[in-house]
């Protein structure tokens, strides 16, 4: 029976989202409905490819739109992704089922990530790619709070938080997140914070002035 | 007097409503628990009137009688008391003493009783059981034994004293010799002319010394002989002489049978209460209480012993009595009592000081043990027996080398972040046995410290050590950065809910605000171009721990700003109000 | 066998209403056991006309008659005049109490220093002269301890003729460790007389019986009184009678005025003139029978102080100095039992006490005052019992009623014996305190368990007084 390690959290960065390309005629099969315009893949994976979450995750389910046959796709082992064709953007519910049991001590039953499938490019400024490639990849982290020893063991096999600093390729800008992104974001947030604090101070000074005014008025 | 009676007396007829009085009567009848009173009682109650007194005046017993039972009692004969003669010492009819006391009961009955029953207090006529005094011959025999024992002790004591004295004499002799030699030398130096004489005198002196020595020896021998003679002759005589020879044990004057009988008599009469026995002891006024006790106890011990060894414990206890010790003890107590207040105060202060010293010593010991545990090499949690042999030492060495190499490897590996294969570093030897690692006990990060703590607590529970992942981790001795690489974070004070969650889904504490506040925050953020993730989900683009924290900070400051603004606006409004008021005036 | 009511159950009592006789140097007490007070408290003196006529006892003694003398019966708690004693007791039993001799036995109290011969005479007299069926002799301190209910105590009895200190262990008085001096009530009386005669020459000390009426005057003004017409013009009044009446006067002065000072007035750095007792608040007046008012200041305290510190107070009149030879309180105990002669008399002839000599802290003169007496008795008690006894010191006797006496005694004892926890017990009631021994005897005789101890006349006749004394009255 593994004991829980108190006051410790361990996090695993993950990526989820979807890629989408225009459906080429060659790829159509008989079964492919006519109105499907795109081929898309919705996925869930750890940022680092060498991290294996199988000991923890029993299966991943992707719940697609009801109109799809077998709308709930179960995946027992990585890569956790579903490739389909379709025409519309809908919400995919990515559900993680963890291995039950006291060893892992993970009792989450309803771990869901909602992802809005993106088929069409959203940024009008950027030239859309010829194949209509669209990526919507989102970064997140799985945070295990007070992991049991087993979980700890599994997750400390390899350092999972070592996300890369650079893009593997330039083209993969929309597909990857780097450490630099985090740093940039932090910097940006800092800027905002500083701005806000500045405002706060300004307001504070004005406030004080007004207080003096008021006092002066009252004394008159 | 009831109304009816008055009317009766006055011979007045009154038309009474038949119902009422009868009702009244009925009530009365049903109310009163008393039965009908006859004679005196009736008159009495008639006097009192219809309201009966709260206290039932009738007798407790009897009840029906006029005086409440007293009458009956009056008629009865009182229980008889007799002035009865009795003899408290019923055992001895010859000592018939006639005493009288009042006893409840009729004479005849009581006299009958007395014939059979014993005097009530006769049972308190107790005494103390003491062993019987032995017959005269046995007595003599016992006394002989005692004396022999004492003789031995005396002789021994004397021998010791002699030996001591001899030593002293010898010392004295030597001293004397040396002195005389010195004197002789001086004489030599001073008077050269009378050398012959001096020689002569020296000879004489030396002779004299020899003679003295002889005399001394002779005197010692004499003393010894004398002592022996004394010891022999000591059976029945006074030991004034014995005292002179300096024996430690002084034998008091010996006990005669007559005296011992007297003592026994007193013991029985006074129930072995020694202070009283000693007080009334007039046979020989020189006896101390301890003397008496000694004689009694030792003879009783002998008597009991010879009878039957039933109460061995008692006999042992009796034989334990030591007169000298008792006398000494009493002397000590006296001295104790006679201490002046100054001495008592002194003693108390000494006691207090002693206690202080003890405390200080204890503290020192504790501190020392603390230091030792700090400085000392940590305990081995596993037995080190396996490493006692030469083979063991070899394995130990190898393991250490492996550890070392692994350390270095790991450090090299950390450079290559991306494609390195992180093999877990299995520890070749358990943590406890690695002495090289023991040196750096200090963990660099709080997480590690925490984990070390966890490990220890776990270790205390598990007897067998598994290659724990925590251990592995600790082995690597990560830096803060490296820890982050693992995604580990040590929350020192936060309360963590066990389980899994998505970082972005984490509720930021800064977002605990009312809806209105949140709306304004969101507007502000939009103004500032801060990514809000579309309204409800407030998260940075890349939700990591750090960014989330930063985000939180941002939102908090925004909230603060808004509050400030609100306050300011209020103030402005107030000022305007005052102005308008003032302005109007 | 039911005995008298509740007494048996609760107190172990069995009343036989025996007689308790408690002779004292000033007063003797007679009464029934079971009572809490003696029926008769009678002076231990008798009056007799010079030519040996009728004798008077009790209240009738104090009347002035012609050629009439008053003589004492008891001295030092022992009967000196046996005939008179017998007559007085007969008067008590037959005329006053009107008792039937053979209906109850009698208990007689005796002090601790009685010798064998005296006791023999005592029991002989009682067995032969009176028809009591049985008799018992009890030591006074034992009775006091019974009255107080303490089995282990130290009884300090301050009486008229003597001050005695006796340890009582388990209800039995220890004779060897007892001490007695004569610095008691009579001593103070004599000091008073000494003081008056030497320092107040103008004081008229005529006793009440002589005075018919008086007008108050202040000393040293002469007395203004009218004398009574005495039979034969007062010629017949014998000096002995006059002395006797004067004794009463001193007694009265003593009871009215005397008070114990907090500490010794003389000795050491204390100078009598520095004493606070010179102040006005301590002065009291006394009116003498002739009407003169005399103010006494520090003399009051000096008078009381003399029982604590007899050394510092010497008599002016030589006759008193003779009367009170220096006494260190030790009792000689030779001849308590004549049968057993000490074998080693030659060796131990000097010391009469087999315990080591008392270790007084104070300078040992030949004289012991009250505190020193108590203290040295305490030091002589076996060390094991000492703490117990010191914690139960009973102060009794008429003399102990002098104000502040118990306080002074307590303070001095505590300072001498810092190691011991001293505790004094003194009955509050004045009349109880003077009669404490008698009351103790009454308590003793009411106990059911006591009745086995009686020595019947039958026994006496069989065994003889000697054996009785040695066997029964040990």
mmCIF file of N, CA and C in Angstrom, chain B residues 380-433:
data_model
loop_
_atom_site.group_PDB
_atom_site.id
_atom_site.type_symbol
_atom_site.label_atom_id
_atom_site.label_comp_id
_atom_site.label_asym_id
_atom_site.label_seq_id
_atom_site.Cartn_x
_atom_site.Cartn_y
_atom_site.Cartn_z
ATOM 1 N N UNK B 380 23.561 3.256 11.593
ATOM 2 C CA UNK B 380 23.318 2.373 10.468
ATOM 3 C C UNK B 380 21.947 1.747 10.654
ATOM 4 N N UNK B 381 21.129 1.930 9.687
ATOM 5 C CA UNK B 381 19.791 1.372 9.820
ATOM 6 C C UNK B 381 19.749 -0.077 9.388
ATOM 7 N N UNK B 382 20.716 -0.433 8.653
ATOM 8 C CA UNK B 382 20.831 -1.843 8.298
ATOM 9 C C UNK B 382 22.055 -2.406 8.973
ATOM 10 N N UNK B 383 21.995 -3.652 9.153
ATOM 11 C CA UNK B 383 23.168 -4.217 9.820
ATOM 12 C C UNK B 383 24.365 -4.136 8.906
ATOM 13 N N UNK B 384 25.477 -3.822 9.464
ATOM 14 C CA UNK B 384 26.663 -3.690 8.623
ATOM 15 C C UNK B 384 27.482 -4.967 8.642
ATOM 16 N N UNK B 385 26.850 -5.995 9.147
ATOM 17 C CA UNK B 385 27.596 -7.235 9.295
ATOM 18 C C UNK B 385 28.139 -7.723 7.941
ATOM 19 N N UNK B 386 27.295 -7.475 6.917
ATOM 20 C CA UNK B 386 27.728 -8.000 5.635
ATOM 21 C C UNK B 386 29.024 -7.358 5.170
ATOM 22 N N UNK B 387 29.324 -6.240 5.761
ATOM 23 C CA UNK B 387 30.526 -5.557 5.315
ATOM 24 C C UNK B 387 31.699 -5.775 6.250
ATOM 25 N N UNK B 388 31.504 -6.652 7.212
ATOM 26 C CA UNK B 388 32.594 -6.828 8.165
ATOM 27 C C UNK B 388 33.744 -7.648 7.594
ATOM 28 N N UNK B 389 33.377 -8.559 6.745
ATOM 29 C CA UNK B 389 34.455 -9.400 6.195
ATOM 30 C C UNK B 389 35.221 -8.644 5.115
ATOM 31 N N UNK B 390 36.307 -9.227 4.679
ATOM 32 C CA UNK B 390 37.098 -8.562 3.642
ATOM 33 C C UNK B 390 36.324 -8.511 2.332
ATOM 34 N N UNK B 391 35.607 -9.597 2.090
ATOM 35 C CA UNK B 391 34.766 -9.579 0.893
ATOM 36 C C UNK B 391 33.766 -8.445 0.966
ATOM 37 N N UNK B 392 33.214 -8.382 2.102
ATOM 38 C CA UNK B 392 32.218 -7.344 2.290
ATOM 39 C C UNK B 392 32.789 -5.966 2.006
ATOM 40 N N UNK B 393 33.981 -5.770 2.560
ATOM 41 C CA UNK B 393 34.618 -4.467 2.335
ATOM 42 C C UNK B 393 34.836 -4.229 0.846
ATOM 43 N N UNK B 394 35.229 -5.298 0.176
ATOM 44 C CA UNK B 394 35.461 -5.155 -1.272
ATOM 45 C C UNK B 394 34.188 -4.750 -1.973
ATOM 46 N N UNK B 395 33.141 -5.455 -1.641
ATOM 47 C CA UNK B 395 31.869 -5.104 -2.299
ATOM 48 C C UNK B 395 31.499 -3.671 -1.991
ATOM 49 N N UNK B 396 31.717 -3.315 -0.718
ATOM 50 C CA UNK B 396 31.399 -1.942 -0.333
ATOM 51 C C UNK B 396 32.166 -0.963 -1.207
ATOM 52 N N UNK B 397 33.429 -1.249 -1.375
ATOM 53 C CA UNK B 397 34.245 -0.346 -2.171
ATOM 54 C C UNK B 397 33.728 -0.240 -3.602
ATOM 55 N N UNK B 398 33.438 -1.418 -4.144
ATOM 56 C CA UNK B 398 32.939 -1.420 -5.514
ATOM 57 C C UNK B 398 31.679 -0.611 -5.645
ATOM 58 N N UNK B 399 30.801 -0.847 -4.727
ATOM 59 C CA UNK B 399 29.532 -0.120 -4.780
ATOM 60 C C UNK B 399 29.746 1.382 -4.735
ATOM 61 N N UNK B 400 30.645 1.736 -3.878
ATOM 62 C CA UNK B 400 30.902 3.173 -3.768
ATOM 63 C C UNK B 400 31.412 3.734 -5.085
ATOM 64 N N UNK B 401 32.286 2.994 -5.719
ATOM 65 C CA UNK B 401 32.820 3.465 -6.989
ATOM 66 C C UNK B 401 31.724 3.597 -8.018
ATOM 67 N N UNK B 402 30.877 2.583 -8.025
ATOM 68 C CA UNK B 402 29.772 2.637 -8.979
ATOM 69 C C UNK B 402 28.939 3.892 -8.736
ATOM 70 N N UNK B 403 28.624 4.070 -7.490
ATOM 71 C CA UNK B 403 27.832 5.254 -7.142
ATOM 72 C C UNK B 403 28.477 6.507 -7.671
ATOM 73 N N UNK B 404 29.755 6.561 -7.424
ATOM 74 C CA UNK B 404 30.485 7.753 -7.841
ATOM 75 C C UNK B 404 30.376 7.970 -9.346
ATOM 76 N N UNK B 405 30.619 6.857 -10.056
ATOM 77 C CA UNK B 405 30.563 6.971 -11.510
ATOM 78 C C UNK B 405 29.198 7.409 -11.948
ATOM 79 N N UNK B 406 28.238 6.796 -11.390
ATOM 80 C CA UNK B 406 26.881 7.151 -11.776
ATOM 81 C C UNK B 406 26.609 8.623 -11.558
ATOM 82 N N UNK B 407 27.104 9.072 -10.444
ATOM 83 C CA UNK B 407 26.937 10.504 -10.160
ATOM 84 C C UNK B 407 27.479 11.329 -11.317
ATOM 85 N N UNK B 408 28.674 10.994 -11.676
ATOM 86 C CA UNK B 408 29.316 11.805 -12.721
ATOM 87 C C UNK B 408 28.573 11.680 -14.027
ATOM 88 N N UNK B 409 28.206 10.451 -14.328
ATOM 89 C CA UNK B 409 27.446 10.222 -15.549
ATOM 90 C C UNK B 409 26.199 11.070 -15.577
ATOM 91 N N UNK B 410 25.551 11.032 -14.480
ATOM 92 C CA UNK B 410 24.283 11.756 -14.433
ATOM 93 C C UNK B 410 24.501 13.231 -14.684
ATOM 94 N N UNK B 411 25.509 13.728 -14.111
ATOM 95 C CA UNK B 411 25.766 15.148 -14.305
ATOM 96 C C UNK B 411 26.024 15.453 -15.768
ATOM 97 N N UNK B 412 26.733 14.526 -16.400
ATOM 98 C CA UNK B 412 26.986 14.716 -17.823
ATOM 99 C C UNK B 412 25.692 14.608 -18.623
ATOM 100 N N UNK B 413 24.892 13.696 -18.189
ATOM 101 C CA UNK B 413 23.669 13.473 -18.941
ATOM 102 C C UNK B 413 22.725 14.654 -18.886
ATOM 103 N N UNK B 414 22.757 15.317 -17.833
ATOM 104 C CA UNK B 414 21.802 16.411 -17.680
ATOM 105 C C UNK B 414 22.036 17.522 -18.704
ATOM 106 N N UNK B 415 23.228 17.522 -19.262
ATOM 107 C CA UNK B 415 23.490 18.531 -20.291
ATOM 108 C C UNK B 415 22.618 18.273 -21.503
ATOM 109 N N UNK B 416 22.588 17.005 -21.879
ATOM 110 C CA UNK B 416 21.769 16.687 -23.050
ATOM 111 C C UNK B 416 20.335 16.519 -22.605
ATOM 112 N N UNK B 417 19.624 17.530 -22.846
ATOM 113 C CA UNK B 417 18.269 17.520 -22.330
ATOM 114 C C UNK B 417 17.361 16.648 -23.174
ATOM 115 N N UNK B 418 17.437 16.816 -24.424
ATOM 116 C CA UNK B 418 16.399 16.304 -25.300
ATOM 117 C C UNK B 418 16.377 14.784 -25.432
ATOM 118 N N UNK B 419 17.453 14.286 -25.982
ATOM 119 C CA UNK B 419 17.352 12.903 -26.443
ATOM 120 C C UNK B 419 18.076 11.925 -25.563
ATOM 121 N N UNK B 420 18.259 12.368 -24.418
ATOM 122 C CA UNK B 420 19.008 11.442 -23.558
ATOM 123 C C UNK B 420 18.063 10.423 -22.965
ATOM 124 N N UNK B 421 18.614 9.332 -22.805
ATOM 125 C CA UNK B 421 17.847 8.275 -22.148
ATOM 126 C C UNK B 421 18.126 8.329 -20.662
ATOM 127 N N UNK B 422 17.111 8.661 -20.033
ATOM 128 C CA UNK B 422 17.351 8.716 -18.598
ATOM 129 C C UNK B 422 17.108 7.357 -18.004
ATOM 130 N N UNK B 423 18.197 6.747 -17.828
ATOM 131 C CA UNK B 423 18.003 5.504 -17.090
ATOM 132 C C UNK B 423 17.895 5.819 -15.621
ATOM 133 N N UNK B 424 17.041 5.154 -15.042
ATOM 134 C CA UNK B 424 16.993 5.385 -13.604
ATOM 135 C C UNK B 424 18.306 4.947 -12.982
ATOM 136 N N UNK B 425 18.679 5.622 -12.065
ATOM 137 C CA UNK B 425 19.935 5.288 -11.390
ATOM 138 C C UNK B 425 19.621 4.361 -10.235
ATOM 139 N N UNK B 426 19.739 3.117 -10.505
ATOM 140 C CA UNK B 426 19.440 2.235 -9.381
ATOM 141 C C UNK B 426 20.581 2.291 -8.383
ATOM 142 N N UNK B 427 20.284 2.467 -7.218
ATOM 143 C CA UNK B 427 21.357 2.485 -6.233
ATOM 144 C C UNK B 427 21.881 1.076 -6.041
ATOM 145 N N UNK B 428 23.183 0.935 -6.133
ATOM 146 C CA UNK B 428 23.759 -0.390 -5.989
ATOM 147 C C UNK B 428 23.728 -0.849 -4.538
ATOM 148 N N UNK B 429 23.833 0.042 -3.679
ATOM 149 C CA UNK B 429 23.808 -0.328 -2.239
ATOM 150 C C UNK B 429 22.744 0.509 -1.551
ATOM 151 N N UNK B 430 22.257 0.031 -0.549
ATOM 152 C CA UNK B 430 21.266 0.841 0.156
ATOM 153 C C UNK B 430 21.881 2.142 0.647
ATOM 154 N N UNK B 431 21.028 3.027 0.825
ATOM 155 C CA UNK B 431 21.486 4.379 1.185
ATOM 156 C C UNK B 431 22.307 4.357 2.452
ATOM 157 N N UNK B 432 21.842 3.571 3.383
ATOM 158 C CA UNK B 432 22.430 3.660 4.720
ATOM 159 C C UNK B 432 23.887 3.296 4.724
ATOM 160 N N UNK B 433 24.245 2.327 3.898
ATOM 161 C CA UNK B 433 25.613 1.839 3.972
ATOM 162 C C UNK B 433 26.602 2.702 3.219
#
